[in-house]
CSV table of C-alpha atoms in Angstrom, one decimal:
chain,number,residue,atom,x,y,z
A,289,MET,CA,0.0,0.0,0.0
A,290,SER,CA,1.4,3.3,-1.1
A,291,PRO,CA,1.7,5.9,1.7
A,292,THR,CA,-0.6,8.9,1.6
A,293,ILE,CA,1.4,12.1,1.0
A,294,PRO,CA,0.3,14.8,3.4
A,295,PRO,CA,-0.9,18.0,1.7
A,296,LEU,CA,1.0,21.3,1.5
A,297,ALA,CA,-0.5,24.6,2.5
A,298,ALA,CA,-3.3,25.8,0.3
A,299,LYS,CA,-1.6,29.2,-0.3
A,300,LEU,CA,1.1,27.6,-2.4
A,301,GLY,CA,-1.5,26.9,-5.0
A,302,GLY,CA,-1.4,30.5,-6.2
A,303,LEU,CA,2.4,31.0,-6.2
A,304,GLN,CA,4.6,30.8,-9.2
A,305,SER,CA,8.4,30.5,-9.5
A,306,SER,CA,10.2,33.7,-10.5
A,307,ALA,CA,10.4,33.7,-14.3
A,308,ILE,CA,13.8,35.4,-14.0
A,309,ARG,CA,15.3,32.8,-11.8
A,310,ASP,CA,13.9,30.1,-14.0
A,311,LEU,CA,15.4,31.8,-17.1
A,312,LEU,CA,18.8,32.1,-15.5
A,313,LYS,CA,18.9,28.3,-15.2
A,314,LEU,CA,18.6,28.2,-19.0
A,315,THR,CA,21.3,30.8,-19.7
A,316,THR,CA,24.3,29.4,-18.0
A,317,ARG,CA,25.8,28.3,-21.3
A,318,ALA,CA,29.0,30.2,-22.2
A,319,ASP,CA,27.7,30.9,-25.7
A,320,ILE,CA,24.7,33.0,-24.4
A,321,ILE,CA,25.2,36.7,-23.5
A,322,GLY,CA,23.0,37.1,-20.4
A,323,LEU,CA,21.0,40.3,-20.1
A,324,ALA,CA,18.4,38.6,-18.0
A,325,GLY,CA,19.8,38.8,-14.5
A,326,GLY,CA,20.0,41.6,-12.1
A,327,LEU,CA,23.4,40.7,-10.8
A,328,PRO,CA,26.3,43.1,-9.9
A,329,ASP,CA,29.6,42.4,-11.7
A,330,ALA,CA,31.6,40.0,-9.5
A,331,GLU,CA,34.8,41.5,-11.0
A,332,LEU,CA,33.9,44.8,-9.3
A,333,MET,CA,33.3,43.3,-5.9
A,334,PRO,CA,36.0,44.3,-3.5
A,335,ARG,CA,37.4,40.9,-2.7
A,336,GLU,CA,40.7,42.0,-1.3
A,337,ARG,CA,39.1,44.6,1.0
A,338,ILE,CA,36.5,42.1,2.1
A,339,ALA,CA,39.3,39.6,2.9
A,340,VAL,CA,41.0,42.3,5.1
A,341,ALA,CA,37.7,42.9,6.9
A,342,ALA,CA,37.1,39.2,7.3
A,343,ASP,CA,40.5,38.7,8.8
A,344,ALA,CA,40.0,41.5,11.2
A,345,ALA,CA,36.6,40.1,12.3
A,346,LEU,CA,38.0,36.6,12.7
A,347,ARG,CA,40.6,37.8,15.2
A,348,SER,CA,37.7,37.7,17.8
A,349,ALA,CA,35.6,34.5,18.4
A,350,ALA,CA,32.6,36.8,18.8
A,351,CYS,CA,32.1,36.9,15.1
A,352,LEU,CA,31.3,33.2,15.1
A,353,GLN,CA,28.6,33.5,17.8
A,354,TYR,CA,24.9,34.3,17.6
A,355,THR,CA,24.2,38.0,17.5
A,356,GLU,CA,21.1,40.1,18.3
A,357,SER,CA,18.0,39.5,16.2
A,358,PRO,CA,17.9,43.1,14.9
A,359,GLY,CA,21.5,42.8,13.8
A,360,TRP,CA,25.0,43.3,15.2
A,361,ARG,CA,24.8,46.6,17.1
A,362,PRO,CA,27.9,48.3,15.7
A,363,LEU,CA,26.6,47.6,12.1
A,364,ARG,CA,23.3,49.1,13.1
A,365,ALA,CA,25.1,52.2,14.5
A,366,VAL,CA,27.0,52.6,11.1
A,367,LEU,CA,23.7,52.3,9.2
A,368,THR,CA,22.0,54.7,11.6
A,369,GLU,CA,24.6,57.4,10.6
A,370,ARG,CA,24.3,56.6,6.9
A,371,GLU,CA,20.5,56.7,7.0
A,372,SER,CA,20.4,59.9,9.1
A,373,ALA,CA,22.4,61.6,6.5
A,374,ARG,CA,20.2,60.3,3.7
A,375,LEU,CA,16.9,61.2,5.4
A,376,GLY,CA,18.0,64.6,6.8
A,377,ARG,CA,16.9,63.7,10.3
A,378,LYS,CA,18.2,61.8,13.2
A,379,VAL,CA,17.4,58.1,12.9
A,380,ALA,CA,17.3,56.2,16.2
A,381,LEU,CA,19.2,53.0,16.6
A,382,ASP,CA,16.0,51.2,17.4
A,383,GLU,CA,14.6,52.3,14.0
A,384,VAL,CA,17.3,50.3,12.1
A,385,PHE,CA,16.8,46.6,11.6
A,386,VAL,CA,19.3,44.3,9.7
A,387,THR,CA,17.9,41.5,7.6
A,388,HIS,CA,19.2,38.7,5.4
A,389,GLY,CA,19.1,40.9,2.4
A,390,SER,CA,16.4,43.4,1.8
A,391,GLN,CA,14.1,40.7,0.3
A,392,GLN,CA,13.8,39.2,3.8
A,393,ALA,CA,12.8,42.6,5.2
A,394,LEU,CA,10.0,42.7,2.5
A,395,SER,CA,8.9,39.2,3.4
A,396,LEU,CA,8.8,39.9,7.2
A,397,LEU,CA,7.0,43.2,6.7
A,398,ALA,CA,4.3,41.4,4.7
A,399,GLU,CA,3.7,39.2,7.7
A,400,VAL,CA,3.6,42.2,10.0
A,401,LEU,CA,1.5,44.6,8.0
A,402,LEU,CA,-0.9,42.4,6.0
A,403,ASP,CA,-3.8,40.2,6.9
A,404,PRO,CA,-5.1,37.8,4.2
A,405,GLY,CA,-7.2,39.8,1.7
A,406,ALA,CA,-5.6,43.2,2.6
A,407,LEU,CA,-5.0,45.5,-0.4
A,408,VAL,CA,-1.5,46.1,-1.6
A,409,VAL,CA,-0.8,48.7,-4.3
A,410,VAL,CA,2.2,48.0,-6.5
A,411,GLU,CA,3.7,49.7,-9.6
A,412,ASP,CA,3.0,48.2,-13.0
A,413,PRO,CA,5.3,46.7,-14.3
A,414,ALA,CA,6.1,45.4,-10.9
A,415,TYR,CA,9.2,44.0,-9.1
A,416,VAL,CA,8.7,40.2,-9.2
A,417,GLY,CA,10.1,39.6,-5.7
A,418,ALA,CA,7.5,41.9,-4.3
A,419,LEU,CA,4.7,40.1,-6.2
A,420,GLN,CA,5.9,36.8,-4.8
A,421,VAL,CA,5.9,38.1,-1.2
A,422,PHE,CA,2.5,39.8,-1.4
A,423,ARG,CA,0.9,36.8,-3.1
A,424,ALA,CA,2.3,34.5,-0.5
A,425,ALA,CA,0.7,36.7,2.2
A,426,GLY,CA,-2.7,36.3,0.6
A,427,ALA,CA,-2.9,40.0,-0.3
A,428,ARG,CA,-5.2,41.5,-3.0
A,429,ILE,CA,-2.9,43.2,-5.4
A,430,VAL,CA,-3.8,46.3,-7.5
A,431,ALA,CA,-1.4,48.0,-9.8
A,432,VAL,CA,-1.0,51.6,-10.8
A,433,PRO,CA,1.1,52.5,-13.8
A,434,LEU,CA,4.5,54.0,-14.1
A,435,ASP,CA,5.7,56.7,-16.5
A,436,ALA,CA,8.9,58.6,-16.9
A,437,GLU,CA,8.5,60.2,-13.5
A,438,GLY,CA,7.8,56.9,-11.6
A,439,MET,CA,4.6,55.9,-9.9
A,440,ARG,CA,1.5,57.7,-11.2
A,441,THR,CA,0.4,59.3,-7.9
A,442,ASP,CA,-2.6,60.7,-9.7
A,443,ALA,CA,-3.7,57.2,-10.5
A,444,LEU,CA,-3.2,56.2,-6.9
A,445,ALA,CA,-5.2,59.2,-5.8
A,446,ASP,CA,-8.1,58.1,-8.1
A,447,LEU,CA,-7.9,54.7,-6.6
A,448,LEU,CA,-8.3,56.2,-3.1
A,449,ALA,CA,-11.1,58.4,-4.2
A,450,ARG,CA,-13.0,55.3,-5.4
A,451,GLY,CA,-12.9,54.1,-1.8
A,452,GLU,CA,-10.0,51.6,-2.0
A,453,ARG,CA,-8.0,51.5,1.3
A,454,PRO,CA,-4.6,49.9,0.9
A,455,ALA,CA,-2.7,48.6,3.8
A,456,VAL,CA,0.6,49.0,1.9
A,457,VAL,CA,1.9,50.8,-1.2
A,458,HIS,CA,5.1,49.4,-2.5
A,459,THR,CA,7.5,51.4,-4.7
A,460,VAL,CA,11.0,50.9,-6.1
A,461,SER,CA,11.6,54.7,-6.2
A,462,ASN,CA,15.1,54.8,-7.7
A,463,PHE,CA,16.1,53.3,-11.0
A,464,HIS,CA,13.1,51.1,-11.0
A,465,ASN,CA,13.2,47.3,-11.3
A,466,PRO,CA,12.1,46.6,-14.0
A,467,GLY,CA,11.1,50.0,-15.4
A,468,GLY,CA,14.4,51.8,-15.1
A,469,VAL,CA,12.7,55.1,-14.2
A,470,THR,CA,13.1,57.2,-11.0
A,471,MET,CA,10.2,58.8,-9.1
A,472,SER,CA,10.3,62.6,-9.3
A,473,PRO,CA,10.6,64.7,-6.1
A,474,GLN,CA,7.1,66.0,-6.6
A,475,ARG,CA,5.6,62.6,-6.7
A,476,ARG,CA,7.6,61.5,-3.7
A,477,ALA,CA,6.1,64.3,-1.7
A,478,GLU,CA,2.6,63.5,-3.1
A,479,LEU,CA,2.9,59.8,-2.2
A,480,ALA,CA,3.9,60.7,1.3
A,481,GLU,CA,1.0,63.1,1.6
A,482,LEU,CA,-1.4,60.4,0.5
A,483,ALA,CA,0.0,58.0,3.0
A,484,ASP,CA,-0.4,60.5,5.8
A,485,ALA,CA,-3.9,61.5,4.8
A,486,HIS,CA,-5.3,57.9,4.3
A,487,GLY,CA,-3.2,56.0,6.9
A,488,PHE,CA,-1.4,53.4,4.8
A,489,TRP,CA,2.2,52.3,4.9
A,490,VAL,CA,4.6,52.9,2.0
A,491,ILE,CA,7.4,50.4,1.6
A,492,GLU,CA,10.2,52.3,-0.3
A,493,ASP,CA,12.4,49.5,-1.8
A,494,ASP,CA,15.8,51.1,-2.6
A,495,PRO,CA,18.6,48.7,-3.5
A,496,TYR,CA,19.9,50.9,-6.4
A,497,GLY,CA,19.8,54.4,-5.0
A,498,GLU,CA,23.6,54.8,-4.7
A,499,LEU,CA,24.2,53.6,-8.3
A,500,TRP,CA,23.5,56.9,-10.0
A,501,PHE,CA,25.5,57.8,-13.1
A,502,ASP,CA,25.0,61.6,-13.8
A,503,ASN,CA,23.0,63.0,-10.9
A,504,PRO,CA,22.3,61.7,-7.4
A,505,ALA,CA,18.9,60.2,-6.8
A,506,PRO,CA,16.3,62.5,-5.2
A,507,ALA,CA,15.7,62.6,-1.4
A,508,PRO,CA,13.9,59.4,-0.3
A,509,VAL,CA,10.2,59.2,0.0
A,510,ALA,CA,10.9,58.5,3.7
A,511,THR,CA,12.1,62.1,4.0
A,512,TYR,CA,8.5,63.3,3.7
A,513,SER,CA,6.7,60.9,6.1
A,514,ARG,CA,7.1,58.6,9.1
A,515,ASN,CA,4.6,56.3,7.4
A,516,VAL,CA,7.3,55.3,5.0
A,517,ILE,CA,9.4,52.2,5.7
A,518,ARG,CA,12.7,52.3,3.8
A,519,LEU,CA,14.6,49.2,2.6
A,520,SER,CA,18.1,49.1,1.3
A,521,SER,CA,21.0,46.7,0.9
A,522,ALA,CA,24.7,46.2,0.6
A,523,SER,CA,24.3,43.6,-2.2
A,524,LYS,CA,24.6,46.0,-5.2
A,525,ILE,CA,27.5,48.1,-3.8
A,526,LEU,CA,29.5,45.5,-2.0
A,527,ALA,CA,28.5,41.8,-2.6
A,528,PRO,CA,25.3,39.8,-2.5
A,529,SER,CA,26.9,37.0,-0.6
A,530,LEU,CA,27.2,39.2,2.5
A,531,ARG,CA,23.4,39.0,2.6
A,532,VAL,CA,23.2,42.3,4.5
A,533,GLY,CA,20.0,44.3,4.0
A,534,TRP,CA,18.3,46.7,6.3
A,535,MET,CA,15.1,48.6,6.9
A,536,VAL,CA,14.4,52.0,8.6
A,537,ALA,CA,11.0,51.9,10.3
A,538,PRO,CA,9.2,53.1,13.4
A,539,ASP,CA,10.2,51.2,16.5
A,540,PRO,CA,6.8,49.3,16.8
A,541,VAL,CA,7.3,47.9,13.3
A,542,CYS,CA,10.9,46.9,14.1
A,543,ARG,CA,9.8,45.1,17.3
A,544,ALA,CA,7.1,43.2,15.4
A,545,VAL,CA,9.6,42.2,12.7
A,546,GLU,CA,12.0,41.1,15.4
A,547,LEU,CA,9.4,38.6,16.8
A,548,LEU,CA,9.0,37.1,13.4
A,549,LYS,CA,12.7,37.0,12.6
A,550,GLN,CA,13.3,35.1,15.8
A,551,GLY,CA,11.0,32.4,14.6
A,552,ALA,CA,12.4,32.4,11.1
A,553,ASP,CA,16.2,32.3,11.6
A,554,LEU,CA,16.9,33.7,15.1
A,555,CYS,CA,19.5,36.2,13.8
A,556,GLY,CA,21.8,37.1,11.0
A,557,SER,CA,25.5,36.3,10.6
A,558,ALA,CA,27.7,38.1,13.1
A,559,LEU,CA,30.6,37.5,10.7
A,560,THR,CA,29.1,39.1,7.6
A,561,HIS,CA,27.6,41.9,9.8
A,562,GLN,CA,31.1,42.7,11.1
A,563,ILE,CA,32.6,42.6,7.6
A,564,ALA,CA,29.8,44.9,6.3
A,565,ALA,CA,30.2,47.3,9.2
A,566,ASP,CA,34.0,47.6,8.5
A,567,LEU,CA,33.4,48.4,4.8
A,568,LEU,CA,30.5,50.7,5.2
A,569,ALA,CA,32.3,52.7,8.0
A,570,ASP,CA,35.4,53.2,5.9
A,571,GLU,CA,34.0,56.3,4.1
A,572,THR,CA,37.1,57.3,2.1
A,573,TRP,CA,37.5,53.8,0.7
A,574,LEU,CA,33.8,53.2,0.2
A,575,THR,CA,33.3,56.5,-1.7
A,576,ALA,CA,36.1,55.6,-4.1
A,577,HIS,CA,34.8,52.1,-4.6
A,578,VAL,CA,31.2,53.1,-5.3
A,579,ASP,CA,32.5,55.9,-7.6
A,580,ASN,CA,34.3,53.3,-9.7
A,581,VAL,CA,31.3,51.0,-9.8
A,582,ARG,CA,29.1,53.9,-11.0
A,583,THR,CA,31.6,54.9,-13.7
A,584,VAL,CA,31.8,51.3,-15.1
A,585,TYR,CA,28.1,50.7,-15.0
A,586,GLY,CA,27.4,54.1,-16.4
A,587,THR,CA,29.6,53.4,-19.4
A,588,ARG,CA,28.0,50.0,-20.0
A,589,ALA,CA,24.4,51.4,-19.6
A,590,LYS,CA,25.0,54.1,-22.2
A,591,SER,CA,26.6,51.6,-24.5
A,592,LEU,CA,23.6,49.3,-24.3
A,593,VAL,CA,21.1,52.1,-24.9
A,594,HIS,CA,23.1,53.5,-27.8
A,595,ALA,CA,23.3,50.0,-29.4
A,596,VAL,CA,19.6,49.4,-29.1
A,597,ARG,CA,18.7,52.8,-30.6
A,598,ALA,CA,21.3,52.5,-33.4
A,599,ARG,CA,20.3,49.0,-34.3
A,600,PHE,CA,16.6,49.1,-34.0
A,601,GLY,CA,15.8,52.8,-34.5
A,602,ASP,CA,12.1,53.6,-34.0
A,603,ARG,CA,11.2,49.9,-33.8
A,604,VAL,CA,12.3,49.8,-30.1
A,605,ARG,CA,11.8,52.5,-27.5
A,606,CYS,CA,13.9,52.2,-24.4
A,607,THR,CA,14.6,54.1,-21.2
A,608,ASP,CA,17.5,56.3,-20.7
A,609,ALA,CA,19.9,54.6,-18.2
A,610,THR,CA,20.5,57.2,-15.5
A,611,GLY,CA,21.4,54.6,-12.8
A,612,GLY,CA,20.7,51.2,-11.4
A,613,VAL,CA,21.2,48.1,-13.4
A,614,PHE,CA,18.3,47.8,-15.9
A,615,VAL,CA,17.0,49.2,-19.2
A,616,TRP,CA,13.3,48.7,-20.1
A,617,ALA,CA,12.5,48.5,-23.8
A,618,ASP,CA,9.2,48.3,-25.8
A,619,PHE,CA,8.9,47.0,-29.4
A,620,THR,CA,6.7,49.5,-31.1
A,621,ASP,CA,5.8,47.2,-34.0
A,622,GLY,CA,4.0,44.6,-31.9
A,623,THR,CA,6.8,42.1,-31.6
A,624,ASP,CA,5.9,39.6,-28.9
A,625,THR,CA,8.9,39.3,-26.6
A,626,GLN,CA,7.8,36.0,-25.1
A,627,ALA,CA,7.5,34.4,-28.5
A,628,LEU,CA,10.8,36.0,-29.5
A,629,LEU,CA,12.7,34.6,-26.6
A,630,PRO,CA,13.4,31.1,-28.0
A,631,ARG,CA,14.8,32.6,-31.2
A,632,ALA,CA,16.9,35.0,-29.1
A,633,LEU,CA,18.3,32.1,-27.0
A,634,GLU,CA,19.1,30.3,-30.2
A,635,ALA,CA,20.9,33.4,-31.4
A,636,GLY,CA,22.9,33.5,-28.2
A,637,VAL,CA,21.3,36.3,-26.1
A,638,ALA,CA,18.9,36.3,-23.1
A,639,TYR,CA,16.6,38.9,-21.7
A,640,VAL,CA,13.4,38.9,-19.5
A,641,PRO,CA,10.1,39.3,-21.4
A,642,GLY,CA,8.0,42.1,-20.0
A,643,SER,CA,5.1,39.8,-19.3
A,644,ALA,CA,7.1,38.4,-16.3
A,645,PHE,CA,6.5,41.7,-14.5
A,646,ALA,CA,2.8,42.2,-15.4
A,647,VAL,CA,0.4,42.1,-12.5
A,648,ASP,CA,-2.7,41.3,-14.6
A,649,GLY,CA,-1.3,40.5,-18.0
A,650,GLY,CA,0.3,42.8,-20.5
A,651,TYR,CA,3.7,44.0,-21.5
A,652,ARG,CA,3.9,41.3,-24.3
A,653,ASN,CA,5.9,43.7,-26.4
A,654,SER,CA,8.4,44.7,-23.7
A,655,MET,CA,11.6,43.4,-22.2
A,656,ARG,CA,14.0,44.1,-19.4
A,657,MET,CA,17.8,44.0,-20.0
A,658,CYS,CA,20.6,44.2,-17.5
A,659,PHE,CA,23.9,45.8,-18.5
A,660,THR,CA,26.1,45.3,-15.4
A,661,THR,CA,27.9,42.0,-16.2
A,662,SER,CA,29.1,42.6,-19.7
A,663,ASP,CA,31.6,45.0,-21.2
A,664,THR,CA,30.6,47.5,-23.9
A,665,ALA,CA,31.7,45.3,-26.8
A,666,THR,CA,29.8,42.3,-25.5
A,667,LEU,CA,26.7,44.5,-25.0
A,668,THR,CA,26.9,45.6,-28.6
A,669,GLU,CA,27.2,42.0,-29.7
A,670,ALA,CA,24.2,41.1,-27.6
A,671,VAL,CA,22.1,43.7,-29.4
A,672,ASP,CA,23.3,42.5,-32.8
A,673,ARG,CA,22.2,39.0,-31.8
A,674,LEU,CA,18.8,40.3,-30.6
A,675,ALA,CA,18.3,42.1,-33.9
A,676,LEU,CA,19.2,38.9,-35.8
A,677,ALA,CA,16.6,37.0,-33.8
A,678,ALA,CA,14.0,39.7,-34.3
A,679,ALA,CA,14.6,40.2,-38.0
């Protein structure tokens, strides 16, 4: 008699694997130029400086021990200073909480802020990781569109005027994933005003804010309201393997997240927290390092945009790359990027079809491309291969 397999939780029935992660599994071949990921360039990660910080941390056995659930206190102190400067106000130590990457912060916040069926407003196209989190929480998700100035706050205001009451509004305010745009200062202020007036939380997801090319990103949305929970990460400026993310939130939110984190993984890694604290506190070195990353990525971004516009002309409309790691492009002739993908892979280039980021369908003629992990010549070759596939 075959054993009866116990059932899994019903909420898993509505979840889907990330199309991006699934695509990356198919594009590990050396002959494919990968524009599909959102990875920083490993060659720009400061391995030698990390090794020095790791050696210093390992001189004390404390780095091998459990640490506090909100994060190693000296790291939180460093982050407090950095976030105070960014927000233009004094951030208290108890308002900073370190997580296993900013994705964990988003997941824990969904548990803290959302009951099943609660309304969450996201941008359309949307960050896939946020959609996974909010769907797992059983939220009702409604999307508002993006344009060149970021989230359409007028569309959000119309939604509120129709009587919708979100528990959370999620935004990737700087160099949007996947849209590549940055929310304007005016809309940041408008979003904060709506949050204060209607009593909802804003989660400002900001992993890319320091990766600006020509002009610094505007002041965070969290500058304008205490109803904004700000997320950030060391992954894009140092190394993803450190798994150091953080949030800045009112103390009651941090304490609620602490309760859930204790149940999830007790605490983060004291070793990687000490390494991150060492690097983030070394302002002279860090400034030079991030400046170099910006310069390299900026050159690559402009190269990709130039190649797309030169090769496709009016057939493809793409965003200007002013920071971050992505370019969003739309075929204006109706080309279906999902249908095009197999031919593109055969030609030796990978991207993410826009439909992967759609909340309720759409973006069949769009695609997201990442420029960080290839040099300018390789990016030009990638566009040539894409044009061959799309001919």
